[in-house]
Structures are given as structure tokens and as C-alpha cells.
Amino acid sequence: MPMIRLTVPTGALTKEGRATVRRDLGAVLPRWEGAPDTAFFRAQAWSYPHPGAGNAEQAGA
């Protein structure tokens, strides 16, 4: 199953902001993987907004 983990500075997102990020990433991720936009595939995509330490910055390759 596709999964994305987004590291954000601690306190950067409100509770509603975290919910929005999870929902939006969960909808976009299957599209990136080339899956059809169906409830089944959206349910298989996991997204995690993860609080980082202070203003730590991380980059992925």
C-alpha cells in the first residue's frame, strides 16, 4: 500500500490542519501511484503528518 510521511515543525498544524493534510495526501497519493480514484484505493493510501523537533528540516530524495 502506498504511504507518505510528512514531517512538519511541531505546532505548525492545528488539529483541523492535520486532518486536512491527511485527507488531501490520502487522495493525491493513489493518483501519484497511477491507481484509479475509487474509495477502495483511497482507503489503501496512508498519510502521516509527523511533528518534527522544533524547526528541524528534513529533505527526502
Short mmCIF file of C-alpha atoms in Angstrom, two decimals:
data_model
loop_
_atom_site.label_atom_id
_atom_site.label_comp_id
_atom_site.label_asym_id
_atom_site.label_seq_id
_atom_site.Cartn_x
_atom_site.Cartn_y
_atom_site.Cartn_z
CA MET A 1 0.00 0.00 0.00
CA PRO A 2 1.29 3.50 -0.73
CA MET A 3 2.25 5.61 2.25
CA ILE A 4 3.61 9.11 2.70
CA ARG A 5 5.03 10.59 5.89
CA LEU A 6 5.20 14.36 6.07
CA THR A 7 7.40 15.87 8.78
CA VAL A 8 6.27 19.32 9.88
CA PRO A 9 7.57 21.59 12.64
CA THR A 10 5.89 20.93 15.98
CA GLY A 11 2.84 23.15 16.35
CA ALA A 12 2.75 24.15 12.68
CA LEU A 13 -0.60 22.44 12.06
CA THR A 14 -3.81 22.74 14.03
CA LYS A 15 -5.93 19.65 14.64
CA GLU A 16 -8.06 20.67 11.65
CA GLY A 17 -4.92 21.29 9.59
CA ARG A 18 -3.62 17.79 10.31
CA ALA A 19 -6.97 16.32 9.26
CA THR A 20 -6.92 18.33 6.03
CA VAL A 21 -3.35 17.29 5.20
CA ARG A 22 -4.15 13.63 5.85
CA ARG A 23 -7.28 13.80 3.70
CA ASP A 24 -5.60 15.65 0.83
CA LEU A 25 -2.48 13.49 0.79
CA GLY A 26 -4.63 10.37 1.02
CA ALA A 27 -6.47 11.49 -2.11
CA VAL A 28 -3.38 12.55 -4.08
CA LEU A 29 -1.15 9.58 -3.24
CA PRO A 30 -3.12 6.93 -5.21
CA ARG A 31 -3.11 9.27 -8.21
CA TRP A 32 0.70 9.52 -8.00
CA GLU A 33 0.81 5.72 -7.92
CA GLY A 34 -1.41 5.50 -11.01
CA ALA A 35 -4.37 3.94 -9.18
CA PRO A 36 -7.96 4.79 -10.09
CA ASP A 37 -9.80 7.30 -7.89
CA THR A 38 -12.05 4.89 -6.01
CA ALA A 39 -12.97 4.54 -2.34
CA PHE A 40 -11.06 1.24 -2.22
CA PHE A 41 -7.75 2.77 -3.33
CA ARG A 42 -8.21 5.89 -1.19
CA ALA A 43 -8.67 3.60 1.82
CA GLN A 44 -5.36 1.87 0.98
CA ALA A 45 -3.31 5.10 0.90
CA TRP A 46 -1.91 6.12 4.27
CA SER A 47 -0.57 9.55 5.15
CA TYR A 48 1.05 10.68 8.37
CA PRO A 49 1.70 14.32 9.26
CA HIS A 50 4.50 13.74 11.78
CA PRO A 51 5.63 16.52 14.13
CA GLY A 52 9.34 17.23 13.89
CA ALA A 53 11.64 18.53 16.58
CA GLY A 54 11.41 22.32 16.75
CA ASN A 55 12.34 23.82 13.41
CA ALA A 56 14.26 20.76 12.22
CA GLU A 57 14.28 20.46 8.47
CA GLN A 58 14.35 17.16 6.61
CA ALA A 59 14.54 16.51 2.90
CA GLY A 60 13.82 13.30 1.04
CA ALA A 61 15.44 12.09 -2.12
#
